[in-house]
Short mmCIF file of C-alpha atoms in Angstrom, two decimals:
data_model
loop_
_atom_site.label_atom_id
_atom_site.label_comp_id
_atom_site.label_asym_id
_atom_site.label_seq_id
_atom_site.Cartn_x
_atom_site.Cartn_y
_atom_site.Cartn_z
CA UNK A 1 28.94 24.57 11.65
CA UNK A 2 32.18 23.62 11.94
CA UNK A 3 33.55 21.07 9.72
CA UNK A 4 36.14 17.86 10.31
CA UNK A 5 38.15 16.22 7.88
CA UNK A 6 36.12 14.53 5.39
CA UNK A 7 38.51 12.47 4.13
CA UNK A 8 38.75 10.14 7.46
CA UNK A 9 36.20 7.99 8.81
CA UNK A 10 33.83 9.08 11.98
CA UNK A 11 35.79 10.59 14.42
CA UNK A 12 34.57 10.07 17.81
CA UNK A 13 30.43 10.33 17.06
CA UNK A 14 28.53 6.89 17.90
CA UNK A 15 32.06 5.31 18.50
CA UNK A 16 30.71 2.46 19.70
CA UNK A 17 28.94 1.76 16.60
CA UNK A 18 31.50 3.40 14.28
CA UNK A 19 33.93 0.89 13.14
CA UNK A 20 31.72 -1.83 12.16
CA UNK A 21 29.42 0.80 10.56
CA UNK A 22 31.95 2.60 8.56
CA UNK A 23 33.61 -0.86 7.49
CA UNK A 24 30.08 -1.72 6.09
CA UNK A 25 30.29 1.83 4.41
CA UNK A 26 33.42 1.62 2.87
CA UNK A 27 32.78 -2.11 1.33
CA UNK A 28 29.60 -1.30 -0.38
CA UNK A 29 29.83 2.50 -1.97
CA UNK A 30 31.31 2.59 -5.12
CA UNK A 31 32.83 6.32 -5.12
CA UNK A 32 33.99 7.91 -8.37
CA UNK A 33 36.10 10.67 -9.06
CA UNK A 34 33.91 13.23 -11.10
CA UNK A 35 32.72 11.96 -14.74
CA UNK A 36 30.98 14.76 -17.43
CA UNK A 37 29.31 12.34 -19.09
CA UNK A 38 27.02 12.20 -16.13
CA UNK A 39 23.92 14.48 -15.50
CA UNK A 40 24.61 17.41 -12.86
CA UNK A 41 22.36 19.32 -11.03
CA UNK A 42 22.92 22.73 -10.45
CA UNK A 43 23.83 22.22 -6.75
CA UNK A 44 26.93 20.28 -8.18
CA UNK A 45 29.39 22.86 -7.69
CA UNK A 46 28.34 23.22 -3.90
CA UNK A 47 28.71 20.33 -3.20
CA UNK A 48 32.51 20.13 -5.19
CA UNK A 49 33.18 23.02 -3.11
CA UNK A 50 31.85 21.18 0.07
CA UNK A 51 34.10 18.71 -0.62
CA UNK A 52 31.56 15.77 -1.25
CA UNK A 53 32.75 12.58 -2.53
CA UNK A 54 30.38 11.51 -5.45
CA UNK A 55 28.98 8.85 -7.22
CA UNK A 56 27.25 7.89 -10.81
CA UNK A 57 23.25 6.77 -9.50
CA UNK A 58 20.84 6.96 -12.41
CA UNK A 59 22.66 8.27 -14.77
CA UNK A 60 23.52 11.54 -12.59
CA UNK A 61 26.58 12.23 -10.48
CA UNK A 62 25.66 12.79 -6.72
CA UNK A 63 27.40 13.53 -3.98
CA UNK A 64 27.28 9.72 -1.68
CA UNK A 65 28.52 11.76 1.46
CA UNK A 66 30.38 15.17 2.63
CA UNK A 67 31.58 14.22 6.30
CA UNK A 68 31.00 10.63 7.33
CA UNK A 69 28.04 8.77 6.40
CA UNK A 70 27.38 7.75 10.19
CA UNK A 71 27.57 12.14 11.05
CA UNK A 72 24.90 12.63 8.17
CA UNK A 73 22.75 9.89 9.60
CA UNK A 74 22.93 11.31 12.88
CA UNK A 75 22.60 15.10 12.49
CA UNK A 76 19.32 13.92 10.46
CA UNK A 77 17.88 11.93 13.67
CA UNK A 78 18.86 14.58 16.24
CA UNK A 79 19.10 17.37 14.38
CA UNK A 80 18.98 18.52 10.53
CA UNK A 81 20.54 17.52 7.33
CA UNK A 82 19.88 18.71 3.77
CA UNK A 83 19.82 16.59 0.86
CA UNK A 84 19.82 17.98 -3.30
CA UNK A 85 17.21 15.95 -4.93
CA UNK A 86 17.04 17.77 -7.79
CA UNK A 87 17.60 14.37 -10.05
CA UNK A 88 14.18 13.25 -9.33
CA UNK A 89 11.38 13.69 -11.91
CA UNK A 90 8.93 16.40 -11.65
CA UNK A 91 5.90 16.50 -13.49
CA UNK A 92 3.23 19.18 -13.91
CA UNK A 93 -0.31 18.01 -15.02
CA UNK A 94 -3.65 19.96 -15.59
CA UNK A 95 -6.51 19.21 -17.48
CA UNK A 96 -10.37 19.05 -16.84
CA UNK A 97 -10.46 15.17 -16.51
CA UNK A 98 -7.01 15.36 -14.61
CA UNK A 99 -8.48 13.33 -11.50
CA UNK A 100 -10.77 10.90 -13.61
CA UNK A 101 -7.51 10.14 -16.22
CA UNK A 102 -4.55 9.47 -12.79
CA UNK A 103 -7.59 7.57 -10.94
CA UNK A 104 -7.28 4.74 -13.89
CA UNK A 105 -3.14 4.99 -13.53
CA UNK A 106 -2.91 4.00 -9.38
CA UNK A 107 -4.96 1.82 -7.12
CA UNK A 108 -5.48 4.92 -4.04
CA UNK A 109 -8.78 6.80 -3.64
CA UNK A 110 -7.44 10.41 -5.38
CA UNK A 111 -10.71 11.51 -4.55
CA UNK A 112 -9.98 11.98 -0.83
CA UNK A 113 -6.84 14.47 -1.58
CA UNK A 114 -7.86 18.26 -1.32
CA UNK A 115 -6.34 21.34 -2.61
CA UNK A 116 -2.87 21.60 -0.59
CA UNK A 117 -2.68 17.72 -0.12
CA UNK A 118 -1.02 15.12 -1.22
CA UNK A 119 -1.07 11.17 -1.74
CA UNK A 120 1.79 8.67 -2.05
CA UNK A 121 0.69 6.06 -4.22
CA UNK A 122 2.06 3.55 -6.87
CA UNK A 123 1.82 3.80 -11.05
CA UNK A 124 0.58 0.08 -11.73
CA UNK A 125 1.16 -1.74 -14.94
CA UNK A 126 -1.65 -4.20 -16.22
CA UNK A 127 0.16 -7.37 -13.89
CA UNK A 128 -0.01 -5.63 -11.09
CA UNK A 129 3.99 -4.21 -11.02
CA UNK A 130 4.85 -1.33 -9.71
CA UNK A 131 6.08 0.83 -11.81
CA UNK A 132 7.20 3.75 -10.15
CA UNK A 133 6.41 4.80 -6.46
CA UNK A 134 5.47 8.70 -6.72
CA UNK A 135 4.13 11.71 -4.57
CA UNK A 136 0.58 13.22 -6.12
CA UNK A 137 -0.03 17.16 -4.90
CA UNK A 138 -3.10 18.72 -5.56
CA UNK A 139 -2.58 21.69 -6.38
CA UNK A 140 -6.36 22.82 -6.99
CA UNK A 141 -7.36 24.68 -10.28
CA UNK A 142 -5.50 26.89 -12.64
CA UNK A 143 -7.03 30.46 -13.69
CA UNK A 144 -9.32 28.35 -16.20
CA UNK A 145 -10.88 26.25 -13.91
CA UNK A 146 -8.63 23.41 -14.54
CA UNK A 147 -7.75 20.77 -11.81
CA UNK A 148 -3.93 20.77 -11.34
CA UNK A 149 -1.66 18.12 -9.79
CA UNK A 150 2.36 17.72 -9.20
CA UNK A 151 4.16 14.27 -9.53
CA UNK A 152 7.47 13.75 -8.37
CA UNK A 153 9.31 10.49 -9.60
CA UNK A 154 12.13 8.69 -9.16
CA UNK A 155 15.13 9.67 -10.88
CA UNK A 156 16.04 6.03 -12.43
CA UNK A 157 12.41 5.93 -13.53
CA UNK A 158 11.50 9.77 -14.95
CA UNK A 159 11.82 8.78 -18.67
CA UNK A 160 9.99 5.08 -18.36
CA UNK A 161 7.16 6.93 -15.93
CA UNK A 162 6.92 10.01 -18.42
CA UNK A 163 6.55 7.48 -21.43
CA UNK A 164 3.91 5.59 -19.49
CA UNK A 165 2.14 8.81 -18.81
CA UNK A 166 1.84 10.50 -22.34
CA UNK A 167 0.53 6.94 -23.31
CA UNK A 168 -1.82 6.46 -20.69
CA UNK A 169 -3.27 10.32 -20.97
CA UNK A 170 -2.80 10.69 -24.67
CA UNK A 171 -6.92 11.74 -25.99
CA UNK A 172 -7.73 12.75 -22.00
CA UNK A 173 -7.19 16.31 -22.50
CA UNK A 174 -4.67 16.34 -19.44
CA UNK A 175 -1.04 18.13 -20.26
CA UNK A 176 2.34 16.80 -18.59
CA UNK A 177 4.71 19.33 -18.55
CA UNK A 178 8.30 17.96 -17.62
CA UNK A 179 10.13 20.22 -15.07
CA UNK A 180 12.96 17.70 -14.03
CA UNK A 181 15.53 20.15 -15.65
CA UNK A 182 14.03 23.54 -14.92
CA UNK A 183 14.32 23.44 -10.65
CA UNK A 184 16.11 22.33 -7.65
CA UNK A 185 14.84 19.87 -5.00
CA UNK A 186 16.30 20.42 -1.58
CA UNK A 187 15.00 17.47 1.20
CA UNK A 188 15.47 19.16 4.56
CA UNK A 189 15.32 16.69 6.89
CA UNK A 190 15.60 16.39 10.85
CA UNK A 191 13.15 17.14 14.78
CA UNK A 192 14.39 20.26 14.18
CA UNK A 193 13.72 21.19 10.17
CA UNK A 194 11.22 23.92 10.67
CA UNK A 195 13.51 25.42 12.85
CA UNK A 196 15.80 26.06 10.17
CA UNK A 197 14.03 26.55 6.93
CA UNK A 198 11.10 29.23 8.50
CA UNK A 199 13.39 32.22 8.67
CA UNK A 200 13.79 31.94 4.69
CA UNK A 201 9.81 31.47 4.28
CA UNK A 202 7.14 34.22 4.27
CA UNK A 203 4.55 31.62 5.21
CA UNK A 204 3.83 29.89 8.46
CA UNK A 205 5.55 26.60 8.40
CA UNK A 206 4.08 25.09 11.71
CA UNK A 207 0.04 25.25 10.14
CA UNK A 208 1.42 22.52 7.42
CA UNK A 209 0.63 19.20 8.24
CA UNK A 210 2.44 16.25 7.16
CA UNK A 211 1.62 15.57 3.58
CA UNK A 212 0.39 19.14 2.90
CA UNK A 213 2.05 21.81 0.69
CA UNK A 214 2.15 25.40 -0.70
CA UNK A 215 3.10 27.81 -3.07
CA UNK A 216 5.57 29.83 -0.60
CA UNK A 217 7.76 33.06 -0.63
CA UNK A 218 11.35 31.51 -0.39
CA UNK A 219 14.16 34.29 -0.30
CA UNK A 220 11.37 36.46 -2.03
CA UNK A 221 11.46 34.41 -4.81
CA UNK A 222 7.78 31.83 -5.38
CA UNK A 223 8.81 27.98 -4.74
CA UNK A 224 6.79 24.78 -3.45
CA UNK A 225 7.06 23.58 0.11
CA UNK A 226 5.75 20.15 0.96
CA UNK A 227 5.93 18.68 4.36
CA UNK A 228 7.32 15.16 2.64
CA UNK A 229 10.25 13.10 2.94
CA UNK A 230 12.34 9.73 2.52
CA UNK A 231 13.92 9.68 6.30
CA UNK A 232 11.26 8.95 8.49
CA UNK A 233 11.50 11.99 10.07
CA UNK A 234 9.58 15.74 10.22
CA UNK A 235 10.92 17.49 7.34
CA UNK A 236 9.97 19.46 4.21
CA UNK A 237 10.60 19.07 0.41
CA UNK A 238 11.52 22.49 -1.59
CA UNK A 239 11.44 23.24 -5.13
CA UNK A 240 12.65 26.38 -6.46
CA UNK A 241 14.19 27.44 -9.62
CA UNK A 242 17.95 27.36 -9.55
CA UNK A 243 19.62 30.20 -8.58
CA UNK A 244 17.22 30.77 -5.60
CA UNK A 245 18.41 26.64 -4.78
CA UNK A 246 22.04 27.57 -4.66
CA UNK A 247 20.81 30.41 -2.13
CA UNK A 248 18.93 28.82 0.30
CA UNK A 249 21.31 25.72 0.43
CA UNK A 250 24.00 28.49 1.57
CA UNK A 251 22.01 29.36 3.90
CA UNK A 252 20.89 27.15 5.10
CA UNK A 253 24.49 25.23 5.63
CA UNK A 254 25.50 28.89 7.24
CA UNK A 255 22.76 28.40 9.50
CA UNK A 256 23.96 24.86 10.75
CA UNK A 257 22.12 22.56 8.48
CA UNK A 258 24.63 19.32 8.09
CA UNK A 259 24.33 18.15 4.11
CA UNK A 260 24.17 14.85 3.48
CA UNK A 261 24.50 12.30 0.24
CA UNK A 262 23.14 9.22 -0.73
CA UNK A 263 25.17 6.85 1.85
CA UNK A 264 22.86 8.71 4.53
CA UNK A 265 19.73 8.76 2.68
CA UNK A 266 20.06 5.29 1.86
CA UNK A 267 21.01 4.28 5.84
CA UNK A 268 17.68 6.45 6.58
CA UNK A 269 15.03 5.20 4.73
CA UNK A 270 15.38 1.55 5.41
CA UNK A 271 15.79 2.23 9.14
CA UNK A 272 12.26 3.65 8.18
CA UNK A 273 11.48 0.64 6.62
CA UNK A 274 10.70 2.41 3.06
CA UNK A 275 11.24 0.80 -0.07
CA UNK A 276 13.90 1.77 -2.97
CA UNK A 277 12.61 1.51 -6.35
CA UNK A 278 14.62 -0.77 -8.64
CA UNK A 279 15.85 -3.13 -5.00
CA UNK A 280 12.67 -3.61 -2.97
CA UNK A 281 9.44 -3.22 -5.50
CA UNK A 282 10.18 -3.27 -9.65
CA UNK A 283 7.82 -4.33 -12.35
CA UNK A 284 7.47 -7.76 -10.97
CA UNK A 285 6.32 -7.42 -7.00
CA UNK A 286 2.78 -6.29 -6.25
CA UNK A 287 2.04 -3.29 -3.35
CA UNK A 288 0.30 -6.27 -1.37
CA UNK A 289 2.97 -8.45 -1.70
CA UNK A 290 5.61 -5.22 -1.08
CA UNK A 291 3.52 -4.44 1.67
CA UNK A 292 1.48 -1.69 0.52
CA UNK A 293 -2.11 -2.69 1.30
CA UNK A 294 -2.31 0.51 2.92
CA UNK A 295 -2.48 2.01 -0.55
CA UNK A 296 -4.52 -0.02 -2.47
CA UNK A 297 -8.22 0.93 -1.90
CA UNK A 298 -10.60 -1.93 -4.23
CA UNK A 299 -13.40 -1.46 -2.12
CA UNK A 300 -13.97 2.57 -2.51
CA UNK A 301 -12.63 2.53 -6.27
CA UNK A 302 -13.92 1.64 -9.56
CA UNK A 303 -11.40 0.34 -12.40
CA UNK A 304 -8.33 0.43 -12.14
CA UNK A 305 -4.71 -0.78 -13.99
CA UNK A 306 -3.80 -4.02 -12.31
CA UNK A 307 -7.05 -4.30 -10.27
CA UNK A 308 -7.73 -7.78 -11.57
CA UNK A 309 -4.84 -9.13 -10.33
CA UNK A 310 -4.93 -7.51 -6.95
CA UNK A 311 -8.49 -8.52 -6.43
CA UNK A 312 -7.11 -12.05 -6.91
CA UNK A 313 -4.27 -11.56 -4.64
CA UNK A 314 -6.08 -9.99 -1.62
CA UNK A 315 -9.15 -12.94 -1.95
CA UNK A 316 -6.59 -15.96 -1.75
CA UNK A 317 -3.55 -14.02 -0.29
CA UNK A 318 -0.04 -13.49 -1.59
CA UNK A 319 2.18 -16.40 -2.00
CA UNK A 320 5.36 -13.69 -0.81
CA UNK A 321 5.59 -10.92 1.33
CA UNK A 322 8.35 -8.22 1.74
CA UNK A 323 9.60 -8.33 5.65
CA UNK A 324 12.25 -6.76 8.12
CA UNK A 325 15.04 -8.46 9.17
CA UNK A 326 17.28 -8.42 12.41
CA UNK A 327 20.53 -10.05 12.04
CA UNK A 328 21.76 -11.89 15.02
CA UNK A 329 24.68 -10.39 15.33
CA UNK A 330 27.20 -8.12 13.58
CA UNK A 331 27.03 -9.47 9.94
CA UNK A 332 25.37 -7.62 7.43
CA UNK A 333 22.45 -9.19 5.07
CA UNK A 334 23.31 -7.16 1.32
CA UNK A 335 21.22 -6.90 -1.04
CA UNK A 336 21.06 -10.32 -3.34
CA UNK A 337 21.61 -12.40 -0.44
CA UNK A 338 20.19 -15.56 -0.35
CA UNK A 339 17.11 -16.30 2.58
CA UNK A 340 17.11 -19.57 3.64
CA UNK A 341 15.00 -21.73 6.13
CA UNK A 342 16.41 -25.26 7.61
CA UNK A 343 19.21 -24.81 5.08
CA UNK A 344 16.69 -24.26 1.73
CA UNK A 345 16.82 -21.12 0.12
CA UNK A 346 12.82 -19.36 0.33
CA UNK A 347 14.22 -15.35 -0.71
CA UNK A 348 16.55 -13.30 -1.37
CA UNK A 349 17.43 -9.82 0.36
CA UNK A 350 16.92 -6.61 -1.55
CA UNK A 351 17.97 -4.05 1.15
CA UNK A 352 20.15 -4.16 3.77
CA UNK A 353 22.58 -1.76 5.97
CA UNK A 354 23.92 -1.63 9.52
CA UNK A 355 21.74 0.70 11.28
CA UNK A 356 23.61 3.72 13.33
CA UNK A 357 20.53 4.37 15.32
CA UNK A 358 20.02 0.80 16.43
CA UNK A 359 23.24 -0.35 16.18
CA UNK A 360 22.26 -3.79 14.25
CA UNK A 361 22.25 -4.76 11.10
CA UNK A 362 19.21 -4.92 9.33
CA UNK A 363 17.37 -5.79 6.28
CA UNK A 364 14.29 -5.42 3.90
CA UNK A 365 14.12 -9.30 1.92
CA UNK A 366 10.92 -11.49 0.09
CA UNK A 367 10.14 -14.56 1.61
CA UNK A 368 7.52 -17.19 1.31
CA UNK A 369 4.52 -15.56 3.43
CA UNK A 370 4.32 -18.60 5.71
CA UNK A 371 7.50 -17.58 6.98
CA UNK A 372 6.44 -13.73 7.33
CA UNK A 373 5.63 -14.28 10.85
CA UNK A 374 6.95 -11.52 13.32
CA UNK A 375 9.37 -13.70 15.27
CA UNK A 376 10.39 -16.14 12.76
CA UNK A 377 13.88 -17.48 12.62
CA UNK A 378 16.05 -17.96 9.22
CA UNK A 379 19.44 -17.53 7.87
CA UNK A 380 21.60 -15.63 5.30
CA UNK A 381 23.49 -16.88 3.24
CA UNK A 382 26.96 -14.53 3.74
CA UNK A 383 29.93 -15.55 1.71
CA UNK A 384 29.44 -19.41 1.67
CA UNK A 385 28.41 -19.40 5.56
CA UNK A 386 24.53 -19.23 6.57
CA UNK A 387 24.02 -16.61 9.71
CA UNK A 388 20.76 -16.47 11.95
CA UNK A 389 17.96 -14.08 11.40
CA UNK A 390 14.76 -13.37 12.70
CA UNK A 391 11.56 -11.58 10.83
CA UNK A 392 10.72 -8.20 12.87
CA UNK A 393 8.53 -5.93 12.83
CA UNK A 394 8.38 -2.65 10.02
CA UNK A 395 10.00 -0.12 10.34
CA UNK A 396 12.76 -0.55 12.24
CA UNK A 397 13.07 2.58 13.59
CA UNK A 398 9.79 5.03 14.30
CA UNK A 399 10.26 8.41 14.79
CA UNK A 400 8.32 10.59 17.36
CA UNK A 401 5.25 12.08 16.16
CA UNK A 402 5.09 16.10 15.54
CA UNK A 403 1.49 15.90 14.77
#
């Protein structure tokens, strides 16, 4: 693929969009020059060689973007782009009461998942918070006959979730085994993902649905394939142990594959309308009220962390609701902007980016749920100045269905 200067802004793709987007870009990454003292993953030097600009995020240094942020974003909605996700948490768990013991931890029906399928869900403390958002894979039984399940976490939340864990399945009989540091993540993104990943895999890639996964043959070499992602597009998820990571990204960048950084992946997801831990749902917002409903399943579940208060909140409703919001116009809503309705302040935004796909800016914010009406006008508050809104419907962009 060939390669432009990475060092100057767009040049020439979605010009029309371009200048506003990149401005927006520019004024809210901060980009460091490398630090040591931060965590690496051992696609670091790839991406150094790449010539990625980085950034500290959760206590690891990532690359934020290799070309332009807007050619990352795009490459992943037309074509493909590649992502190292290898700072995300990865836990292995197997016991005999595995399924009873991470029933009590989330408020989804585990019971529906079957082996080679897999469950995003939310770890629930006893308010109701969300912990952590996380993947489940069920991975069937080990050679003893033990149930066996993957977890992947976020990176800003691996220690706090693995804490919680051990706590929660200490006298269960179920083991956690922490592979965070032991393999790579690659998030290969894009219409046109299979495409480029199923010369490297033994297995047939187009009999995996979305949400399924397998052991695979990648390069020869065993690794995990799951048909996941944080883009809103087809794509897959690959773990493999390092050296066989630094491989396949090669290849797959030889192949055409555009990688991207965090500016994309950030850009991406809330076009998708998908919430970032630590902005859009922490400790204190419930999944009703972060509008996860879809998750929570009281009537075909027994006890649960949190249920209590989620019972209560579904039978008289949730005083605030996370929506989508349009700007109207060309300002961009940041996150810890104030909401405000006939000039009182009702929320605050917790995401919010200038979308290259729809060319507007939009935004994830809390407001009072009597103004969570599809259609319903407010303001933010930008620099002193209050600029319209309107509430619109999630996501904000909707990819076209594979399956």
């Amino acid at each position: 693929m060939p390669w432009r200067d990475r060092n100057l802004p767009d040049q020439g793709l979605m010009s029309d969009k371009s200048v506003e987007y990149e401005r927006h870009c520019d004024s809210r990454l901060s980009v460091a020059k490398p630090k040591p003292s931060l965590a690496r993953t051992p696609l670091f030097d790839l991406a150094v060689e790449q010539n990625a600009r980085f950034t500290g995020f959760s206590g690891w240094e990532m690359p934020v973007q290799y070309s332009s942020i807007g050619q990352e974003h795009e490459a992943v909605r037309t074509d493909a782009g590649m992502f190292d996700i290898s700072h995300m948490g990865k836990f292995a768990l197997t016991g005999k009461q595995l399924w009873q013991a991470l029933q009590r931890l989330v408020p989804s029906d585990l019971s529906r998942l079957q082996p080679g399928q897999a469950q995003y869900t939310v770890l629930l403390n006893p308010q109701g918070g969300i912990i952590d958002d996380v993947i489940v894979y069920h991975q069937g039984e080990d050679e003893t006959g033990a149930p066996q399940a993957m977890m992947i976490v976020n990176a800003a939340t691996c220690q706090k979730d693995k804490e919680w864990l051990l706590a929660q399945l200490e006298n269960t009989g179920v083991k956690l085994l922490d592979l965070s540091g032991e393999n790579v993540l690659i998030a290969l993104q894009g219409p046109q993902a299979e495409t480029y990943l199923q010369p490297f895999v033994q297995e047939d890639l187009t009999a995996l649905k979305s949400f399924g996964h397998l052991n695979a043959t990648i390069l020869d070499q065993p690794g995990f394939i799951a048909r996941t992602g944080y883009t809103g597009e087809d794509g897959f998820e690959v773990m493999v142990k390092p050296e066989v990571g630094v491989k396949l990204w090669r290849r797959l960048f030889q192949a055409g594959v555009t990688p991207c950084g965090l500016g994309a992946r950030d850009t991406l997801r809330l076009e998708a309308g998908l919430a970032l831990y630590g902005q859009d749902i922490d400790d204190t917002t419930t999944p009703l009220e972060a509008g996860l409903s879809w998750l929570v399943h009281l009537d075909e579940l027994g006890d649960f962390i949190g249920r209590s208060v989620l019972e209560v909140q579904k039978a008289k409703g949730v005083e605030r609701r996370l929506v989508g919001i349009e700007m109207q116009g060309r300002h961009i809503a940041r996150h810890g902007y104030s909401v405000l309705s006939d000039g009182e302040v009702v929320g605050e935004v917790t995401s919010g980016t200038y979308s290259p796909t729809l060319g507007k800016a939009i935004a994830l914010a809390y407001c009072p749920t009597s103004l969570a009406k599809i259609g319903q006008p407010l303001e933010v508050e930008i620099r002193g100045k209050t600029y319209p809104a309107v509430v619109v419907k999630k996501p904000f962009y909707r990819a076209k269905k594979r399956f």
